[in-house]
PDB file of C-alpha atoms in Angstrom:
ATOM      1  CA  MET T   1      -5.286  -1.009  -2.468  1.00 25.00           C
ATOM      2  CA  LYS T   2      -8.806  -2.318  -0.967  1.00 27.00           C
ATOM      3  CA  ARG T   3      -9.602   0.269   1.627  1.00 26.00           C
ATOM      4  CA  ALA T   4      -8.807  -0.221   5.440  1.00 29.00           C
ATOM      5  CA  LEU T   5      -9.928  -3.427   6.606  1.00 26.00           C
ATOM      6  CA  SER T   6     -10.633  -4.344  10.068  1.00 25.00           C
ATOM      7  CA  LEU T   7     -12.212  -7.649  10.072  1.00 28.00           C
ATOM      8  CA  PHE T   8     -11.803 -11.416  11.949  1.00 30.00           C
ATOM      9  CA  GLY T   9     -10.839 -14.256   9.854  1.00 32.00           C
ATOM     10  CA  CYS T  10      -7.863 -15.454   7.630  1.00 45.00           C
ATOM     11  CA  ILE T  11      -7.973 -13.375   4.504  1.00 53.00           C
ATOM     12  CA  ARG T  12      -8.053  -9.763   4.450  1.00 55.00           C
ATOM     13  CA  GLN T  13      -7.740  -7.333   1.057  1.00 61.00           C
ATOM     14  CA  ARG T  14      -7.073  -3.721   0.207  1.00 61.00           C
ATOM     15  CA  ALA T  15      -6.906  -2.451  -3.515  1.00 58.00           C
ATOM     16  CA  LEU T  16      -4.843   0.624  -4.868  1.00 61.00           C
ATOM     17  CA  GLY T  17      -5.300   1.997  -8.161  1.00 59.00           C
ATOM     18  CA  LEU T  18      -2.594   2.762 -10.052  1.00 56.00           C
ATOM     19  CA  THR T  19      -2.963   5.356 -13.008  1.00 56.00           C
ATOM     20  CA  LEU T  20      -0.401   6.734 -15.574  1.00 49.00           C
ATOM     21  CA  ALA T  21      -1.352   9.831 -17.776  1.00 49.00           C
ATOM     22  CA  LEU T  22       1.289   9.311 -20.720  1.00 42.00           C
ATOM     23  CA  GLY T  23       1.550  12.494 -23.090  1.00 36.00           C
ATOM     24  CA  ILE T  24       3.317  12.427 -26.503  1.00 29.00           C
ATOM     25  CA  ALA T  25       3.569  15.706 -28.378  1.00 26.00           C
ATOM     26  CA  GLY T  26       2.307  14.944 -32.060  1.00 24.00           C
ATOM     27  CA  LEU T  27       0.360  12.146 -31.175  1.00 26.00           C
ATOM     28  CA  PRO T  28      -3.615  11.583 -30.477  1.00 28.00           C
ATOM     29  CA  ALA T  29      -4.864  10.572 -27.667  1.00 28.00           C
ATOM     30  CA  ALA T  30      11.814   4.730   8.727  1.00 31.00           C
ATOM     31  CA  HIS T  31      12.541   1.658  10.426  1.00 34.00           C
ATOM     32  CA  GLY T  32       9.667  -0.324   9.780  1.00 46.00           C
ATOM     33  CA  TYR T  33       7.339   0.026  12.540  1.00 80.00           C
ATOM     34  CA  THR T  34       6.511  -3.038  14.612  1.00 88.00           C
ATOM     35  CA  VAL T  35       4.920  -3.444  18.099  1.00 91.00           C
ATOM     36  CA  GLY T  36       3.512  -6.382  20.169  1.00 91.00           C
ATOM     37  CA  ILE T  37      -0.079  -6.455  20.927  1.00 92.00           C
ATOM     38  CA  ASN T  38      -1.989  -8.200  23.296  1.00 91.00           C
ATOM     39  CA  ALA T  39      -3.549 -11.718  22.662  1.00 92.00           C
ATOM     40  CA  GLY T  40      -6.695 -11.983  21.819  1.00 92.00           C
ATOM     41  CA  THR T  41      -9.568 -13.550  19.426  1.00 91.00           C
ATOM     42  CA  LYS T  42      -8.153 -14.579  16.099  1.00 92.00           C
ATOM     43  CA  SER T  43      -8.275 -11.469  13.661  1.00 92.00           C
ATOM     44  CA  LEU T  44      -6.411  -9.444  11.122  1.00 93.00           C
ATOM     45  CA  PHE T  45      -6.942  -5.596  10.375  1.00 94.00           C
ATOM     46  CA  LEU T  46      -5.108  -4.147   6.976  1.00 95.00           C
ATOM     47  CA  GLN T  47      -5.345  -0.549   6.005  1.00 95.00           C
ATOM     48  CA  VAL T  48      -3.894   0.701   2.789  1.00 94.00           C
ATOM     49  CA  GLY T  49      -4.652   4.302   2.183  1.00 94.00           C
ATOM     50  CA  VAL T  50      -7.922   5.536   3.978  1.00 93.00           C
ATOM     51  CA  GLY T  51      -9.205   3.307   6.853  1.00 92.00           C
ATOM     52  CA  THR T  52     -11.722   3.405   9.983  1.00 92.00           C
ATOM     53  CA  MET T  53     -10.662   3.195  13.310  1.00 93.00           C
ATOM     54  CA  THR T  54     -13.397   4.322  15.760  1.00 93.00           C
ATOM     55  CA  GLY T  55     -13.249   5.321  19.571  1.00 94.00           C
ATOM     56  CA  GLY T  56      -9.697   6.193  19.181  1.00 94.00           C
ATOM     57  CA  ASN T  57      -6.362   4.662  18.124  1.00 93.00           C
ATOM     58  CA  PHE T  58      -5.795   1.061  18.334  1.00 93.00           C
ATOM     59  CA  ASN T  59      -3.334   1.083  21.348  1.00 92.00           C
ATOM     60  CA  ASN T  60      -6.004   3.161  23.642  1.00 93.00           C
ATOM     61  CA  GLY T  61      -8.996   0.909  22.322  1.00 92.00           C
ATOM     62  CA  GLY T  62     -10.099   2.025  19.053  1.00 92.00           C
ATOM     63  CA  THR T  63     -11.974  -0.755  17.056  1.00 92.00           C
ATOM     64  CA  PRO T  64     -11.125  -1.120  13.697  1.00 92.00           C
ATOM     65  CA  GLY T  65     -13.722  -1.003  10.788  1.00 90.00           C
ATOM     66  CA  ASN T  66     -14.322  -1.828   7.151  1.00 89.00           C
ATOM     67  CA  ASN T  67     -13.820   0.941   4.590  1.00 89.00           C
ATOM     68  CA  THR T  68     -14.266   0.271   0.765  1.00 87.00           C
ATOM     69  CA  THR T  69     -12.556   3.372  -0.363  1.00 89.00           C
ATOM     70  CA  VAL T  70      -9.933   2.358  -2.956  1.00 89.00           C
ATOM     71  CA  ASN T  71      -7.513   5.297  -3.384  1.00 92.00           C
ATOM     72  CA  ASN T  72      -5.338   5.962  -6.449  1.00 91.00           C
ATOM     73  CA  ALA T  73      -1.732   6.815  -6.964  1.00 92.00           C
ATOM     74  CA  SER T  74      -1.091   8.208 -10.372  1.00 91.00           C
ATOM     75  CA  VAL T  75       1.235  10.389 -12.352  1.00 91.00           C
ATOM     76  CA  THR T  76       1.249  12.711 -15.615  1.00 91.00           C
ATOM     77  CA  VAL T  77       4.358  12.107 -17.735  1.00 90.00           C
ATOM     78  CA  PRO T  78       5.542  15.162 -19.621  1.00 89.00           C
ATOM     79  CA  SER T  79       5.936  14.520 -23.367  1.00 86.00           C
ATOM     80  CA  ALA T  80       9.487  15.832 -23.216  1.00 88.00           C
ATOM     81  CA  GLN T  81      10.312  13.274 -20.334  1.00 89.00           C
ATOM     82  CA  LEU T  82       8.714  10.214 -21.938  1.00 88.00           C
ATOM     83  CA  GLY T  83      11.137   7.361 -21.718  1.00 90.00           C
ATOM     84  CA  SER T  84      14.197   9.486 -20.558  1.00 93.00           C
ATOM     85  CA  GLY T  85      14.624   7.157 -17.633  1.00 94.00           C
ATOM     86  CA  ALA T  86      13.732   9.797 -15.499  1.00 95.00           C
ATOM     87  CA  ALA T  87      11.499   8.310 -12.709  1.00 95.00           C
ATOM     88  CA  GLN T  88       8.454  10.614 -12.518  1.00 94.00           C
ATOM     89  CA  ALA T  89       7.005  10.685  -8.748  1.00 95.00           C
ATOM     90  CA  MET T  90       3.289   9.460  -8.491  1.00 93.00           C
ATOM     91  CA  THR T  91       0.935  11.436  -6.370  1.00 93.00           C
ATOM     92  CA  THR T  92      -2.184   9.895  -4.456  1.00 93.00           C
ATOM     93  CA  ASN T  93      -5.680  11.212  -3.367  1.00 93.00           C
ATOM     94  CA  SER T  94      -5.301   9.417   0.246  1.00 94.00           C
ATOM     95  CA  THR T  95      -4.808  11.930   3.019  1.00 95.00           C
ATOM     96  CA  VAL T  96      -3.777   9.660   5.479  1.00 96.00           C
ATOM     97  CA  THR T  97      -0.733  10.958   7.740  1.00 96.00           C
ATOM     98  CA  ALA T  98      -1.228   9.551  11.128  1.00 96.00           C
ATOM     99  CA  SER T  99      -0.770   6.193  12.009  1.00 95.00           C
ATOM    100  CA  ALA T 100      -3.535   3.791  13.177  1.00 95.00           C
ATOM    101  CA  TRP T 101      -1.887   2.466  16.175  1.00 94.00           C
ATOM    102  CA  ASP T 102      -1.088   5.806  18.221  1.00 94.00           C
ATOM    103  CA  GLY T 103      -2.122   8.832  16.260  1.00 95.00           C
ATOM    104  CA  PHE T 104       1.782   9.775  15.113  1.00 94.00           C
ATOM    105  CA  ALA T 105       2.618  11.711  12.083  1.00 95.00           C
ATOM    106  CA  PHE T 106       3.755   8.529  10.611  1.00 95.00           C
ATOM    107  CA  CYS T 107       3.563   9.511   6.926  1.00 96.00           C
ATOM    108  CA  ASN T 108       4.273  13.070   5.195  1.00 95.00           C
ATOM    109  CA  THR T 109       1.311  14.888   3.571  1.00 93.00           C
ATOM    110  CA  PRO T 110       0.494  12.688   0.737  1.00 92.00           C
ATOM    111  CA  ALA T 111      -0.683  15.685  -1.593  1.00 88.00           C
ATOM    112  CA  THR T 112       3.232  16.525  -1.654  1.00 90.00           C
ATOM    113  CA  THR T 113       4.976  13.164  -0.942  1.00 93.00           C
ATOM    114  CA  GLY T 114       2.545  10.754  -2.489  1.00 93.00           C
ATOM    115  CA  GLN T 115       3.084   8.515   0.579  1.00 95.00           C
ATOM    116  CA  VAL T 116       0.479   5.848   1.134  1.00 96.00           C
ATOM    117  CA  TYR T 117      -0.186   4.617   4.433  1.00 96.00           C
ATOM    118  CA  VAL T 118      -0.052   0.880   4.903  1.00 96.00           C
ATOM    119  CA  GLY T 119      -0.791  -0.885   8.139  1.00 95.00           C
ATOM    120  CA  GLY T 120      -2.464  -3.320  10.158  1.00 95.00           C
ATOM    121  CA  PHE T 121      -2.042  -6.382  12.657  1.00 95.00           C
ATOM    122  CA  TYR T 122      -2.251  -9.969  13.295  1.00 95.00           C
ATOM    123  CA  ARG T 123      -3.563 -11.412  16.576  1.00 94.00           C
ATOM    124  CA  VAL T 124      -4.241 -14.927  17.986  1.00 94.00           C
ATOM    125  CA  PRO T 125      -5.360 -16.122  21.292  1.00 94.00           C
ATOM    126  CA  GLY T 126      -2.176 -17.617  22.358  1.00 87.00           C
ATOM    127  CA  ASN T 127       1.798 -16.989  22.043  1.00 83.00           C
ATOM    128  CA  SER T 128       2.497 -19.690  19.592  1.00 82.00           C
ATOM    129  CA  GLY T 129       1.792 -20.116  15.924  1.00 83.00           C
ATOM    130  CA  ALA T 130       2.829 -19.510  12.445  1.00 91.00           C
ATOM    131  CA  ALA T 131       3.302 -15.825  10.872  1.00 95.00           C
ATOM    132  CA  ALA T 132       0.800 -13.961   8.863  1.00 95.00           C
ATOM    133  CA  THR T 133       2.025 -12.940   5.768  1.00 96.00           C
ATOM    134  CA  LEU T 134       1.360  -9.602   3.685  1.00 96.00           C
ATOM    135  CA  SER T 135       1.651  -9.728  -0.088  1.00 95.00           C
ATOM    136  CA  VAL T 136       0.500  -7.485  -3.080  1.00 95.00           C
ATOM    137  CA  SER T 137      -1.021  -9.119  -6.671  1.00 93.00           C
ATOM    138  CA  THR T 138      -1.028  -7.164  -9.781  1.00 93.00           C
ATOM    139  CA  PRO T 139      -1.760  -8.012 -13.468  1.00 93.00           C
ATOM    140  CA  ALA T 140       1.087  -8.209 -15.817  1.00 95.00           C
ATOM    141  CA  ASN T 141       0.162  -5.028 -17.266  1.00 93.00           C
ATOM    142  CA  LEU T 142      -1.383  -1.229 -17.039  1.00 92.00           C
ATOM    143  CA  THR T 143      -3.668  -0.655 -20.064  1.00 91.00           C
ATOM    144  CA  ASN T 144      -5.513   2.065 -21.798  1.00 90.00           C
ATOM    145  CA  ALA T 145      -8.748   2.483 -23.695  1.00 90.00           C
ATOM    146  CA  GLY T 146      -6.655   1.750 -26.985  1.00 91.00           C
ATOM    147  CA  GLY T 147      -5.595  -1.819 -25.745  1.00 93.00           C
ATOM    148  CA  ASN T 148      -1.838  -0.523 -25.190  1.00 91.00           C
ATOM    149  CA  THR T 149      -0.042  -2.104 -22.452  1.00 92.00           C
ATOM    150  CA  LEU T 150       2.760  -0.826 -19.795  1.00 92.00           C
ATOM    151  CA  PRO T 151       4.124  -3.603 -17.633  1.00 93.00           C
ATOM    152  CA  PHE T 152       3.259  -3.473 -14.067  1.00 93.00           C
ATOM    153  CA  SER T 153       6.889  -3.750 -13.303  1.00 95.00           C
ATOM    154  CA  SER T 154       7.528  -0.172 -14.200  1.00 94.00           C
ATOM    155  CA  ILE T 155       5.843   0.876 -10.901  1.00 95.00           C
ATOM    156  CA  ALA T 156       8.343   0.904  -8.114  1.00 96.00           C
ATOM    157  CA  TRP T 157       7.863   2.462  -4.437  1.00 96.00           C
ATOM    158  CA  THR T 158      10.172   3.622  -1.888  1.00 96.00           C
ATOM    159  CA  SER T 159       8.910   2.470   1.838  1.00 96.00           C
ATOM    160  CA  SER T 160       9.623   5.001   4.938  1.00 95.00           C
ATOM    161  CA  GLY T 161       7.994   6.239   7.837  1.00 95.00           C
ATOM    162  CA  ASN T 162       8.832   9.367  10.238  1.00 94.00           C
ATOM    163  CA  GLY T 163      11.457   8.429  13.099  1.00 85.00           C
ATOM    164  CA  ASP T 164      12.221   4.994  11.548  1.00 83.00           C
ATOM    165  CA  ALA T 165      15.546   4.153   9.876  1.00 79.00           C
ATOM    166  CA  THR T 166      14.653   0.668   8.424  1.00 87.00           C
ATOM    167  CA  PRO T 167      11.506   0.422   6.616  1.00 89.00           C
ATOM    168  CA  THR T 168       9.159  -2.701   7.926  1.00 93.00           C
ATOM    169  CA  ILE T 169       7.812  -3.003   4.452  1.00 95.00           C
ATOM    170  CA  PRO T 170      10.847  -3.439   2.139  1.00 95.00           C
ATOM    171  CA  SER T 171      11.092  -0.868  -0.833  1.00 96.00           C
ATOM    172  CA  GLY T 172      10.746  -2.653  -4.279  1.00 96.00           C
ATOM    173  CA  ALA T 173       8.906  -2.570  -7.493  1.00 96.00           C
ATOM    174  CA  PHE T 174       5.529  -4.837  -8.593  1.00 95.00           C
ATOM    175  CA  SER T 175       5.678  -7.935 -10.509  1.00 91.00           C
ATOM    176  CA  SER T 176       3.189  -9.609 -12.538  1.00 84.00           C
ATOM    177  CA  GLY T 177       0.927 -11.940 -10.335  1.00 89.00           C
ATOM    178  CA  ALA T 178       1.451 -12.167  -6.273  1.00 93.00           C
ATOM    179  CA  GLN T 179       4.702 -11.240  -4.236  1.00 95.00           C
ATOM    180  CA  THR T 180       5.249 -11.506  -0.565  1.00 96.00           C
ATOM    181  CA  LEU T 181       6.231  -8.152   1.078  1.00 96.00           C
ATOM    182  CA  LEU T 182       5.982  -8.857   4.896  1.00 96.00           C
ATOM    183  CA  SER T 183       6.049 -11.782   7.431  1.00 96.00           C
ATOM    184  CA  VAL T 184       3.541 -10.618  10.159  1.00 96.00           C
ATOM    185  CA  THR T 185       4.400 -12.366  13.755  1.00 95.00           C
ATOM    186  CA  ARG T 186       1.387 -13.424  15.576  1.00 94.00           C
ATOM    187  CA  ASN T 187       0.294 -10.411  18.129  1.00 95.00           C
ATOM    188  CA  THR T 188       2.209  -7.837  16.083  1.00 95.00           C
ATOM    189  CA  TRP T 189       0.921  -4.299  14.655  1.00 95.00           C
ATOM    190  CA  PHE T 190       2.903  -2.988  11.401  1.00 96.00           C
ATOM    191  CA  GLU T 191       2.984   0.013   9.500  1.00 96.00           C
ATOM    192  CA  SER T 192       4.729   1.445   6.282  1.00 96.00           C
ATOM    193  CA  CYS T 193       4.370   4.585   4.215  1.00 97.00           C
ATOM    194  CA  LEU T 194       4.794   3.780   0.474  1.00 96.00           C
ATOM    195  CA  ALA T 195       5.759   6.312  -2.129  1.00 97.00           C
ATOM    196  CA  PHE T 196       5.243   5.074  -5.564  1.00 95.00           C
ATOM    197  CA  ARG T 197       7.162   6.114  -9.204  1.00 95.00           C
ATOM    198  CA  TYR T 198       7.014   5.408 -12.400  1.00 95.00           C
ATOM    199  CA  LEU T 199      10.531   4.314 -13.759  1.00 96.00           C
ATOM    200  CA  ASN T 200       9.878   5.642 -17.179  1.00 94.00           C
ATOM    201  CA  THR T 201      12.122   3.478 -18.992  1.00 94.00           C
ATOM    202  CA  GLN T 202       9.858   3.289 -22.172  1.00 89.00           C
ATOM    203  CA  VAL T 203       8.159   5.493 -24.816  1.00 88.00           C
ATOM    204  CA  VAL T 204       4.448   4.040 -25.155  1.00 86.00           C
ATOM    205  CA  PRO T 205       1.446   5.456 -27.042  1.00 86.00           C
ATOM    206  CA  ALA T 206      -0.279   8.720 -25.320  1.00 83.00           C
ATOM    207  CA  GLY T 207      -2.874   7.666 -23.212  1.00 86.00           C
ATOM    208  CA  THR T 208      -4.271   6.816 -19.723  1.00 90.00           C
ATOM    209  CA  PHE T 209      -2.932   3.306 -18.324  1.00 91.00           C
ATOM    210  CA  THR T 210      -5.006   1.694 -15.287  1.00 91.00           C
ATOM    211  CA  GLY T 211      -4.329  -1.083 -13.530  1.00 92.00           C
ATOM    212  CA  ARG T 212      -4.866  -2.282  -9.724  1.00 91.00           C
ATOM    213  CA  ALA T 213      -2.892  -3.477  -6.970  1.00 93.00           C
ATOM    214  CA  THR T 214      -4.706  -5.905  -4.219  1.00 92.00           C
ATOM    215  CA  PHE T 215      -3.077  -6.179  -0.842  1.00 93.00           C
ATOM    216  CA  THR T 216      -3.594  -9.117   1.145  1.00 93.00           C
ATOM    217  CA  LEU T 217      -3.094 -10.229   4.586  1.00 94.00           C
ATOM    218  CA  THR T 218      -3.368 -13.967   5.080  1.00 94.00           C
ATOM    219  CA  ALA T 219      -3.350 -15.793   8.341  1.00 92.00           C
ATOM    220  CA  PRO T 220      -2.420 -19.436   8.439  1.00 88.00           C
TER     221      PRO T 220
END
């Protein structure tokens, strides 16, 4: 994902790097949280993993800022488990647990749960107009140094958030190209915690497979 974006305009993007290290012996190498916000200058904010909010949380006057960090989600699959169908939980180097809205511990410790915080808002001057759209785009495959490929659809996520029974961003899996995740009503804040996993349904050559998912918030 691209890192926390604050920014004013019609499109905001964040990217998340996804890495799978696959080893084979003998081979070489919540209830979706949404809340209404005050109307104001047309603006978008999108945070995926680490972000920037200065002067406090957004609900008490904090100001979103640009952050170019690209966090990663990764997993190393043991040789004995490769292609077994036993999904492998991915970990992340993001350290974000607190909501940028109010500081609540919305996600659980990323080091143990792999949860990546995704949140933001869509604001317009009045109370009318179409909704914004949160989407994610990926290439067809993750690739390794040898040119081997692994379908991006091999990675799925579970969406949650502490205190929430139904996630705002639905749980799902990547598909090649762009896919819509959420419709964001005008003057609304949204957030979810996404825990990624590798589905591990096929045997593939050893190596480190990488790819990038780009999250985009687009306003009409």
